[in-house]
Amino acid sequence: MTDRDRLTEHVLQGLTRPQKALSSAWFYDDEGSRLFQQIMALPEYYLTRLEHELLRSRADELSRWIDPRCSPIDLIELGSGDGAKTLSLCQALAQREVDCIYRPMDVSAHALADLSRRFDTYLPRMAIEPVLGDYFEHWPQIAEGRRQVAMLLGSNLGNLDEHGAVKLLQRVHSHLRPGDLVLLGLDLVKDPAMLRAAYDDSQGVTAAFNLNLLTRLNRELGMDFDLAKFRHYASYCPLEHVARSFLVSQVDQVVNSKTLDRGFVFLAGETIYTEQSQKYTMASIEHLAAQSGFDNTCTLTDPRGWYAITVWHR
Ligand code: AVI
């Protein structure tokens, strides 16, 4: 099945349900990836900066957890992007003279090319074996006798619902051997106003990021969404610890698709649910580890307890 076929099926299912919904996994076309880079630099979007700072300032500690014996490891990063956040951790591993192969996985060839350039410049000694592909489907071949450390940063796990997150972690578990590790970057529960602002920035970049999904559907499925007739809406639920984003139809309207040869009715005020971003507590991190078969080894946070990096054992 091609990507286009999967998108077609997804839209048909997602826009014919009582609560219309589209997955945020489709946000990341070229323009979506560009907008996400901008989001990561926004004042309200603290996640990237805190994670970066944690990886930088606690790199030594993390590298001791990762590799107490300096044995050969394969560092497999799911959704590495351009590798900017992982460089300091890799530098700490290199300083400890850990025999490490870094295996960044990403669906973007462009991001992997940037990553290779970055490592060539700042850490040319690091062995890198990039994997172009979707981490839900691919896993690199690892030689016997090497320990695997699987990494998923950026609180990307939070974009999956609980079932999806556990399923992904169980899949990772199935590829690891006893003693292998998982390292996750997770955003923590905090002031709801701050969380909401992170998904509704004052410059409107997150709104543009959300609306870009409709531009993608116009281009790829011959749809005729009028972006001026939809608004970005972001919420944070303190009961469920989830930030959610929606696109809200401003008027009664019908949106047509040439590819699907049909129309979709939207009432004024009707929403398309486009993204969830789960936030975590120490207890929910423990619970997630247990549900997916791991032991929580250590969890580091920044001094304010806003963001966590957690290391789990298979
Ligand atoms: C990629 N992911 C973890 C981001 C998040 O925080 O959920 C995507 C994002 N959506 C809006 N802003 C950032």
mmCIF file of C-alpha atoms and ligand atoms in Angstrom:
data_model
loop_
_atom_site.group_PDB
_atom_site.id
_atom_site.type_symbol
_atom_site.label_atom_id
_atom_site.label_comp_id
_atom_site.label_asym_id
_atom_site.label_seq_id
_atom_site.Cartn_x
_atom_site.Cartn_y
_atom_site.Cartn_z
ATOM 1 C CA MET A 1 0.000 0.000 0.000
ATOM 2 C CA THR A 2 1.437 3.399 -0.951
ATOM 3 C CA ASP A 3 1.461 6.406 1.400
ATOM 4 C CA ARG A 4 -1.202 8.011 -0.815
ATOM 5 C CA ASP A 5 -3.462 4.939 -0.440
ATOM 6 C CA ARG A 6 -3.004 4.983 3.325
ATOM 7 C CA LEU A 7 -3.825 8.693 3.466
ATOM 8 C CA THR A 8 -6.922 8.164 1.295
ATOM 9 C CA GLU A 9 -8.195 5.417 3.574
ATOM 10 C CA HIS A 10 -7.366 7.422 6.685
ATOM 11 C CA VAL A 11 -9.269 10.503 5.486
ATOM 12 C CA LEU A 12 -12.270 8.465 4.396
ATOM 13 C CA GLN A 13 -12.490 6.822 7.801
ATOM 14 C CA GLY A 14 -11.539 9.906 9.805
ATOM 15 C CA LEU A 15 -13.980 12.333 8.207
ATOM 16 C CA THR A 16 -16.996 10.033 8.240
ATOM 17 C CA ARG A 17 -16.938 9.334 11.993
ATOM 18 C CA PRO A 18 -19.316 11.140 14.366
ATOM 19 C CA GLN A 19 -16.253 12.866 15.888
ATOM 20 C CA LYS A 20 -14.109 13.678 12.867
ATOM 21 C CA ALA A 21 -10.441 12.909 13.473
ATOM 22 C CA LEU A 22 -7.181 12.879 11.500
ATOM 23 C CA SER A 23 -3.863 11.638 12.819
ATOM 24 C CA SER A 24 -1.039 14.056 13.603
ATOM 25 C CA ALA A 25 1.269 11.498 11.958
ATOM 26 C CA TRP A 26 0.248 13.215 8.666
ATOM 27 C CA PHE A 27 1.434 16.663 9.814
ATOM 28 C CA TYR A 28 4.987 16.125 8.644
ATOM 29 C CA ASP A 29 5.160 16.885 4.930
ATOM 30 C CA ASP A 30 7.972 19.287 3.934
ATOM 31 C CA GLU A 31 6.042 22.371 5.066
ATOM 32 C CA GLY A 32 4.862 20.636 8.263
ATOM 33 C CA SER A 33 8.439 19.653 9.112
ATOM 34 C CA ARG A 34 9.577 23.221 8.463
ATOM 35 C CA LEU A 35 6.826 24.599 10.735
ATOM 36 C CA PHE A 36 7.705 22.063 13.437
ATOM 37 C CA GLN A 37 11.318 23.330 13.367
ATOM 38 C CA GLN A 38 9.876 26.818 14.035
ATOM 39 C CA ILE A 39 7.661 25.494 16.846
ATOM 40 C CA MET A 40 10.692 24.024 18.591
ATOM 41 C CA ALA A 41 12.233 27.521 18.774
ATOM 42 C CA LEU A 42 9.072 29.256 20.091
ATOM 43 C CA PRO A 43 9.165 30.857 23.565
ATOM 44 C CA GLU A 44 6.041 28.902 24.619
ATOM 45 C CA TYR A 45 7.344 25.543 23.388
ATOM 46 C CA TYR A 46 9.756 24.791 26.240
ATOM 47 C CA LEU A 47 9.974 21.013 25.544
ATOM 48 C CA THR A 48 12.829 21.022 23.048
ATOM 49 C CA ARG A 49 15.000 23.433 25.028
ATOM 50 C CA LEU A 50 14.541 21.518 28.288
ATOM 51 C CA GLU A 51 15.283 18.169 26.702
ATOM 52 C CA HIS A 52 18.330 19.556 24.947
ATOM 53 C CA GLU A 53 19.591 21.060 28.187
ATOM 54 C CA LEU A 54 18.995 17.805 30.104
ATOM 55 C CA LEU A 55 20.814 15.765 27.459
ATOM 56 C CA ARG A 56 23.673 18.265 27.525
ATOM 57 C CA SER A 57 23.991 18.821 31.281
ATOM 58 C CA ARG A 58 23.396 15.208 32.337
ATOM 59 C CA ALA A 59 25.155 13.536 29.415
ATOM 60 C CA ASP A 60 27.872 12.041 31.656
ATOM 61 C CA GLU A 61 25.355 10.559 34.068
ATOM 62 C CA LEU A 62 23.262 9.224 31.205
ATOM 63 C CA SER A 63 26.238 7.697 29.501
ATOM 64 C CA ARG A 64 27.134 5.923 32.795
ATOM 65 C CA TRP A 65 23.606 4.510 32.985
ATOM 66 C CA ILE A 66 23.707 3.570 29.339
ATOM 67 C CA ASP A 67 26.999 1.893 29.526
ATOM 68 C CA PRO A 68 28.427 1.036 32.939
ATOM 69 C CA ARG A 69 30.901 -1.455 31.459
ATOM 70 C CA CYS A 70 31.935 0.347 28.263
ATOM 71 C CA SER A 71 30.795 -2.640 26.240
ATOM 72 C CA PRO A 72 29.893 -2.298 22.541
ATOM 73 C CA ILE A 73 26.464 -0.744 22.040
ATOM 74 C CA ASP A 74 24.096 0.152 19.222
ATOM 75 C CA LEU A 75 22.245 3.390 19.906
ATOM 76 C CA ILE A 76 19.014 3.175 17.894
ATOM 77 C CA GLU A 77 17.130 6.460 17.748
ATOM 78 C CA LEU A 78 13.501 6.267 16.648
ATOM 79 C CA GLY A 79 12.664 9.472 14.765
ATOM 80 C CA SER A 80 16.095 11.086 15.069
ATOM 81 C CA GLY A 81 15.351 14.124 12.892
ATOM 82 C CA ASP A 82 18.586 16.010 12.241
ATOM 83 C CA GLY A 83 20.300 14.556 15.345
ATOM 84 C CA ALA A 84 20.815 17.964 16.990
ATOM 85 C CA LYS A 85 19.534 16.750 20.374
ATOM 86 C CA THR A 86 21.505 13.517 20.401
ATOM 87 C CA LEU A 87 24.891 14.959 19.551
ATOM 88 C CA SER A 88 25.835 15.846 23.164
ATOM 89 C CA LEU A 89 24.908 12.376 24.402
ATOM 90 C CA CYS A 90 26.985 10.813 21.623
ATOM 91 C CA GLN A 91 29.861 13.150 22.499
ATOM 92 C CA ALA A 92 29.694 11.959 26.138
ATOM 93 C CA LEU A 93 29.713 8.323 24.992
ATOM 94 C CA ALA A 94 32.688 9.052 22.732
ATOM 95 C CA GLN A 95 34.507 10.694 25.649
ATOM 96 C CA ARG A 96 34.040 7.505 27.671
ATOM 97 C CA GLU A 97 35.448 5.669 24.645
ATOM 98 C CA VAL A 98 32.326 3.572 24.374
ATOM 99 C CA ASP A 99 32.349 1.382 21.287
ATOM 100 C CA CYS A 100 29.097 2.739 19.865
ATOM 101 C CA ILE A 101 27.299 2.576 16.542
ATOM 102 C CA TYR A 102 24.654 5.300 16.282
ATOM 103 C CA ARG A 103 21.659 4.151 14.205
ATOM 104 C CA PRO A 104 19.330 7.089 13.638
ATOM 105 C CA MET A 105 15.978 6.141 12.050
ATOM 106 C CA ASP A 106 13.795 8.693 10.317
ATOM 107 C CA VAL A 107 11.314 8.916 7.454
ATOM 108 C CA SER A 108 12.976 12.093 6.171
ATOM 109 C CA ALA A 109 16.030 11.607 3.916
ATOM 110 C CA HIS A 110 16.593 15.339 4.227
ATOM 111 C CA ALA A 111 16.810 15.150 8.058
ATOM 112 C CA LEU A 112 19.193 12.170 7.881
ATOM 113 C CA ALA A 113 21.448 14.041 5.431
ATOM 114 C CA ASP A 114 21.562 17.013 7.867
ATOM 115 C CA LEU A 115 22.340 14.586 10.686
ATOM 116 C CA SER A 116 25.250 13.033 8.770
ATOM 117 C CA ARG A 117 26.670 16.508 8.059
ATOM 118 C CA ARG A 118 26.294 17.518 11.718
ATOM 119 C CA PHE A 119 28.115 14.415 12.975
ATOM 120 C CA ASP A 120 30.804 14.721 10.269
ATOM 121 C CA THR A 121 31.501 18.222 11.567
ATOM 122 C CA TYR A 122 31.273 17.725 15.336
ATOM 123 C CA LEU A 123 31.879 14.037 15.942
ATOM 124 C CA PRO A 124 33.572 12.550 12.889
ATOM 125 C CA ARG A 125 34.811 9.515 14.864
ATOM 126 C CA MET A 126 31.284 8.266 15.630
ATOM 127 C CA ALA A 127 30.180 5.308 13.505
ATOM 128 C CA ILE A 128 26.770 6.148 12.026
ATOM 129 C CA GLU A 129 24.423 3.779 10.189
ATOM 130 C CA PRO A 130 21.302 5.793 9.288
ATOM 131 C CA VAL A 131 18.072 3.894 8.594
ATOM 132 C CA LEU A 132 15.610 5.610 6.263
ATOM 133 C CA GLY A 133 12.171 4.376 7.270
ATOM 134 C CA ASP A 134 9.252 4.367 9.637
ATOM 135 C CA TYR A 135 10.141 3.118 13.120
ATOM 136 C CA PHE A 136 6.731 1.510 13.398
ATOM 137 C CA GLU A 137 7.816 -0.893 10.660
ATOM 138 C CA HIS A 138 11.599 -1.162 10.492
ATOM 139 C CA TRP A 139 14.267 -2.302 12.928
ATOM 140 C CA PRO A 140 17.994 -2.448 12.185
ATOM 141 C CA GLN A 141 19.861 -5.756 12.191
ATOM 142 C CA ILE A 142 22.069 -5.896 15.300
ATOM 143 C CA ALA A 143 25.048 -8.255 15.663
ATOM 144 C CA GLU A 144 25.082 -10.744 18.583
ATOM 145 C CA GLY A 145 27.028 -9.565 21.619
ATOM 146 C CA ARG A 146 26.197 -5.871 21.175
ATOM 147 C CA ARG A 147 23.822 -4.134 23.598
ATOM 148 C CA GLN A 148 20.983 -2.115 22.145
ATOM 149 C CA VAL A 149 19.869 1.228 23.505
ATOM 150 C CA ALA A 150 16.615 2.360 21.861
ATOM 151 C CA MET A 151 15.857 6.081 22.152
ATOM 152 C CA LEU A 152 12.642 7.992 21.563
ATOM 153 C CA LEU A 153 13.037 11.681 22.370
ATOM 154 C CA GLY A 154 10.976 14.861 22.057
ATOM 155 C CA SER A 155 7.992 13.407 23.958
ATOM 156 C CA ASN A 156 7.013 11.880 20.608
ATOM 157 C CA LEU A 157 5.500 8.955 22.493
ATOM 158 C CA GLY A 158 2.858 11.382 23.812
ATOM 159 C CA ASN A 159 1.377 11.750 20.342
ATOM 160 C CA LEU A 160 0.102 8.175 20.625
ATOM 161 C CA ASP A 161 -2.871 7.216 22.752
ATOM 162 C CA GLU A 162 -2.160 4.849 25.650
ATOM 163 C CA HIS A 163 -2.904 1.739 23.601
ATOM 164 C CA GLY A 164 -0.679 2.938 20.728
ATOM 165 C CA ALA A 165 2.138 3.909 23.097
ATOM 166 C CA VAL A 166 2.125 0.515 24.845
ATOM 167 C CA LYS A 167 1.965 -1.264 21.482
ATOM 168 C CA LEU A 168 5.004 0.649 20.192
ATOM 169 C CA LEU A 169 6.948 0.021 23.414
ATOM 170 C CA GLN A 170 6.058 -3.672 23.328
ATOM 171 C CA ARG A 171 7.321 -3.817 19.751
ATOM 172 C CA VAL A 172 10.586 -2.196 20.876
ATOM 173 C CA HIS A 173 10.701 -4.704 23.759
ATOM 174 C CA SER A 174 10.366 -7.586 21.280
ATOM 175 C CA HIS A 175 13.466 -6.384 19.372
ATOM 176 C CA LEU A 176 15.607 -5.987 22.507
ATOM 177 C CA ARG A 177 17.452 -8.611 24.529
ATOM 178 C CA PRO A 178 17.650 -8.862 28.327
ATOM 179 C CA GLY A 179 19.862 -6.067 29.642
ATOM 180 C CA ASP A 180 19.154 -3.755 26.680
ATOM 181 C CA LEU A 181 17.806 -0.287 27.412
ATOM 182 C CA VAL A 182 15.158 2.177 26.354
ATOM 183 C CA LEU A 183 15.673 5.924 26.806
ATOM 184 C CA LEU A 184 12.618 8.179 26.506
ATOM 185 C CA GLY A 185 12.198 11.965 26.604
ATOM 186 C CA LEU A 186 8.804 12.759 28.138
ATOM 187 C CA ASP A 187 7.015 16.007 28.910
ATOM 188 C CA LEU A 188 5.707 16.205 32.479
ATOM 189 C CA VAL A 189 2.426 17.444 33.966
ATOM 190 C CA LYS A 190 2.621 21.113 34.977
ATOM 191 C CA ASP A 191 0.584 24.333 35.094
ATOM 192 C CA PRO A 192 -2.300 23.770 32.656
ATOM 193 C CA ALA A 193 -2.034 27.346 31.351
ATOM 194 C CA MET A 194 1.574 26.768 30.415
ATOM 195 C CA LEU A 195 0.739 23.489 28.715
ATOM 196 C CA ARG A 196 -2.078 25.035 26.729
ATOM 197 C CA ALA A 197 0.130 27.946 25.633
ATOM 198 C CA ALA A 198 2.717 25.455 24.339
ATOM 199 C CA TYR A 199 0.081 24.302 21.828
ATOM 200 C CA ASP A 200 -1.409 27.714 21.051
ATOM 201 C CA ASP A 201 1.515 30.091 20.653
ATOM 202 C CA SER A 202 1.046 33.822 20.269
ATOM 203 C CA GLN A 203 2.697 33.934 16.825
ATOM 204 C CA GLY A 204 0.253 31.412 15.386
ATOM 205 C CA VAL A 205 2.921 28.948 14.230
ATOM 206 C CA THR A 206 1.146 25.985 15.860
ATOM 207 C CA ALA A 207 -2.100 27.102 14.228
ATOM 208 C CA ALA A 208 -0.352 27.157 10.835
ATOM 209 C CA PHE A 209 1.141 23.712 11.596
ATOM 210 C CA ASN A 210 -2.305 22.285 12.336
ATOM 211 C CA LEU A 211 -3.976 23.971 9.329
ATOM 212 C CA ASN A 212 -1.182 22.765 7.042
ATOM 213 C CA LEU A 213 -2.770 19.315 7.289
ATOM 214 C CA LEU A 214 -5.698 20.670 5.267
ATOM 215 C CA THR A 215 -3.302 22.122 2.661
ATOM 216 C CA ARG A 216 -1.754 18.669 2.413
ATOM 217 C CA LEU A 217 -5.173 17.080 1.838
ATOM 218 C CA ASN A 218 -5.988 19.705 -0.809
ATOM 219 C CA ARG A 219 -2.755 18.874 -2.628
ATOM 220 C CA GLU A 220 -2.661 15.108 -2.216
ATOM 221 C CA LEU A 221 -6.351 14.180 -2.329
ATOM 222 C CA GLY A 222 -7.670 16.978 -4.570
ATOM 223 C CA MET A 223 -9.725 18.425 -1.700
ATOM 224 C CA ASP A 224 -11.030 21.988 -1.568
ATOM 225 C CA PHE A 225 -10.641 22.949 2.102
ATOM 226 C CA ASP A 226 -10.831 26.741 2.457
ATOM 227 C CA LEU A 227 -8.320 27.362 5.261
ATOM 228 C CA ALA A 228 -9.989 30.674 6.144
ATOM 229 C CA LYS A 229 -13.049 28.660 7.190
ATOM 230 C CA PHE A 230 -11.220 26.586 9.827
ATOM 231 C CA ARG A 231 -9.541 27.669 13.068
ATOM 232 C CA HIS A 232 -6.951 26.011 15.259
ATOM 233 C CA TYR A 233 -8.176 25.217 18.779
ATOM 234 C CA ALA A 234 -5.939 23.812 21.528
ATOM 235 C CA SER A 235 -7.015 22.516 24.935
ATOM 236 C CA TYR A 236 -5.372 20.907 27.938
ATOM 237 C CA CYS A 237 -7.293 18.526 30.185
ATOM 238 C CA PRO A 238 -5.845 18.418 33.733
ATOM 239 C CA LEU A 239 -7.872 15.282 34.492
ATOM 240 C CA GLU A 240 -6.390 13.197 31.691
ATOM 241 C CA HIS A 241 -3.100 15.106 31.400
ATOM 242 C CA VAL A 242 -3.573 15.489 27.652
ATOM 243 C CA ALA A 243 -3.141 18.494 25.376
ATOM 244 C CA ARG A 244 -5.437 18.173 22.368
ATOM 245 C CA SER A 245 -5.607 20.109 19.110
ATOM 246 C CA PHE A 246 -8.585 20.512 16.819
ATOM 247 C CA LEU A 247 -9.558 22.281 13.615
ATOM 248 C CA VAL A 248 -12.918 23.998 14.022
ATOM 249 C CA SER A 249 -15.223 24.656 11.090
ATOM 250 C CA GLN A 250 -16.311 28.303 11.206
ATOM 251 C CA VAL A 251 -19.409 27.832 9.021
ATOM 252 C CA ASP A 252 -21.723 25.142 7.671
ATOM 253 C CA GLN A 253 -19.873 23.851 4.605
ATOM 254 C CA VAL A 254 -19.202 20.910 2.301
ATOM 255 C CA VAL A 255 -15.605 20.023 1.464
ATOM 256 C CA ASN A 256 -15.107 17.938 -1.691
ATOM 257 C CA SER A 257 -12.383 15.540 -2.726
ATOM 258 C CA LYS A 258 -11.708 14.768 -6.388
ATOM 259 C CA THR A 259 -9.687 11.671 -5.492
ATOM 260 C CA LEU A 260 -12.399 10.271 -3.235
ATOM 261 C CA ASP A 261 -15.147 11.552 -5.514
ATOM 262 C CA ARG A 262 -17.277 12.665 -2.582
ATOM 263 C CA GLY A 263 -18.005 15.519 -0.234
ATOM 264 C CA PHE A 264 -17.813 15.855 3.563
ATOM 265 C CA VAL A 265 -20.323 17.948 5.470
ATOM 266 C CA PHE A 266 -19.107 20.228 8.289
ATOM 267 C CA LEU A 267 -21.434 22.116 10.583
ATOM 268 C CA ALA A 268 -20.419 25.464 12.050
ATOM 269 C CA GLY A 269 -18.477 24.700 15.249
ATOM 270 C CA GLU A 270 -17.814 21.084 14.301
ATOM 271 C CA THR A 271 -14.278 19.914 15.085
ATOM 272 C CA ILE A 272 -11.670 17.654 13.530
ATOM 273 C CA TYR A 273 -9.540 16.152 16.315
ATOM 274 C CA THR A 274 -5.974 16.278 14.953
ATOM 275 C CA GLU A 275 -3.476 15.720 17.759
ATOM 276 C CA GLN A 276 -3.015 14.531 21.286
ATOM 277 C CA SER A 277 0.081 15.177 23.408
ATOM 278 C CA GLN A 278 0.095 13.119 26.573
ATOM 279 C CA LYS A 279 1.871 14.562 29.626
ATOM 280 C CA TYR A 280 3.366 12.282 32.282
ATOM 281 C CA THR A 281 3.890 11.987 36.034
ATOM 282 C CA MET A 282 6.508 9.824 37.780
ATOM 283 C CA ALA A 283 3.707 7.371 38.564
ATOM 284 C CA SER A 284 2.427 7.219 34.974
ATOM 285 C CA ILE A 285 6.007 6.679 33.717
ATOM 286 C CA GLU A 286 6.386 3.718 36.123
ATOM 287 C CA HIS A 287 3.025 2.369 34.987
ATOM 288 C CA LEU A 288 3.914 2.667 31.289
ATOM 289 C CA ALA A 289 7.219 0.859 31.849
ATOM 290 C CA ALA A 290 5.448 -1.989 33.658
ATOM 291 C CA GLN A 291 2.685 -2.237 31.041
ATOM 292 C CA SER A 292 5.216 -2.635 28.255
ATOM 293 C CA GLY A 293 7.450 -5.117 30.091
ATOM 294 C CA PHE A 294 10.328 -2.849 31.171
ATOM 295 C CA ASP A 295 11.869 -1.957 34.543
ATOM 296 C CA ASN A 296 12.223 1.745 35.170
ATOM 297 C CA THR A 297 15.922 2.206 35.954
ATOM 298 C CA CYS A 298 16.237 5.946 36.472
ATOM 299 C CA THR A 299 14.372 9.131 35.612
ATOM 300 C CA LEU A 300 16.153 12.492 35.385
ATOM 301 C CA THR A 301 14.287 15.788 35.390
ATOM 302 C CA ASP A 302 15.220 19.443 35.135
ATOM 303 C CA PRO A 303 15.258 21.365 38.468
ATOM 304 C CA ARG A 304 11.624 22.516 38.028
ATOM 305 C CA GLY A 305 10.398 19.022 37.182
ATOM 306 C CA TRP A 306 8.959 20.063 33.821
ATOM 307 C CA TYR A 307 10.591 17.464 31.588
ATOM 308 C CA ALA A 308 11.989 13.971 32.092
ATOM 309 C CA ILE A 309 14.450 11.617 30.523
ATOM 310 C CA THR A 310 13.759 8.107 31.682
ATOM 311 C CA VAL A 311 15.914 5.013 31.215
ATOM 312 C CA TRP A 312 14.320 1.563 31.276
ATOM 313 C CA HIS A 313 15.761 -1.956 31.307
ATOM 314 C CA ARG A 314 14.513 -4.888 29.226
HETATM 315 C C1 AVI B 1 6.285 15.913 17.930
HETATM 316 N N1 AVI B 1 5.440 16.122 19.092
HETATM 317 C C2 AVI B 1 6.002 15.535 20.295
HETATM 318 C C3 AVI B 1 4.991 17.521 19.283
HETATM 319 C C4 AVI B 1 4.138 17.638 20.572
HETATM 320 O O1 AVI B 1 4.526 18.390 21.463
HETATM 321 O O2 AVI B 1 3.131 16.942 20.681
HETATM 322 C C5 AVI B 1 4.203 18.010 18.090
HETATM 323 C C6 AVI B 1 3.611 19.374 18.287
HETATM 324 N N2 AVI B 1 2.373 19.690 18.026
HETATM 325 C C7 AVI B 1 2.171 20.972 18.288
HETATM 326 N N3 AVI B 1 3.292 21.480 18.743
HETATM 327 C C8 AVI B 1 4.224 20.493 18.739
#
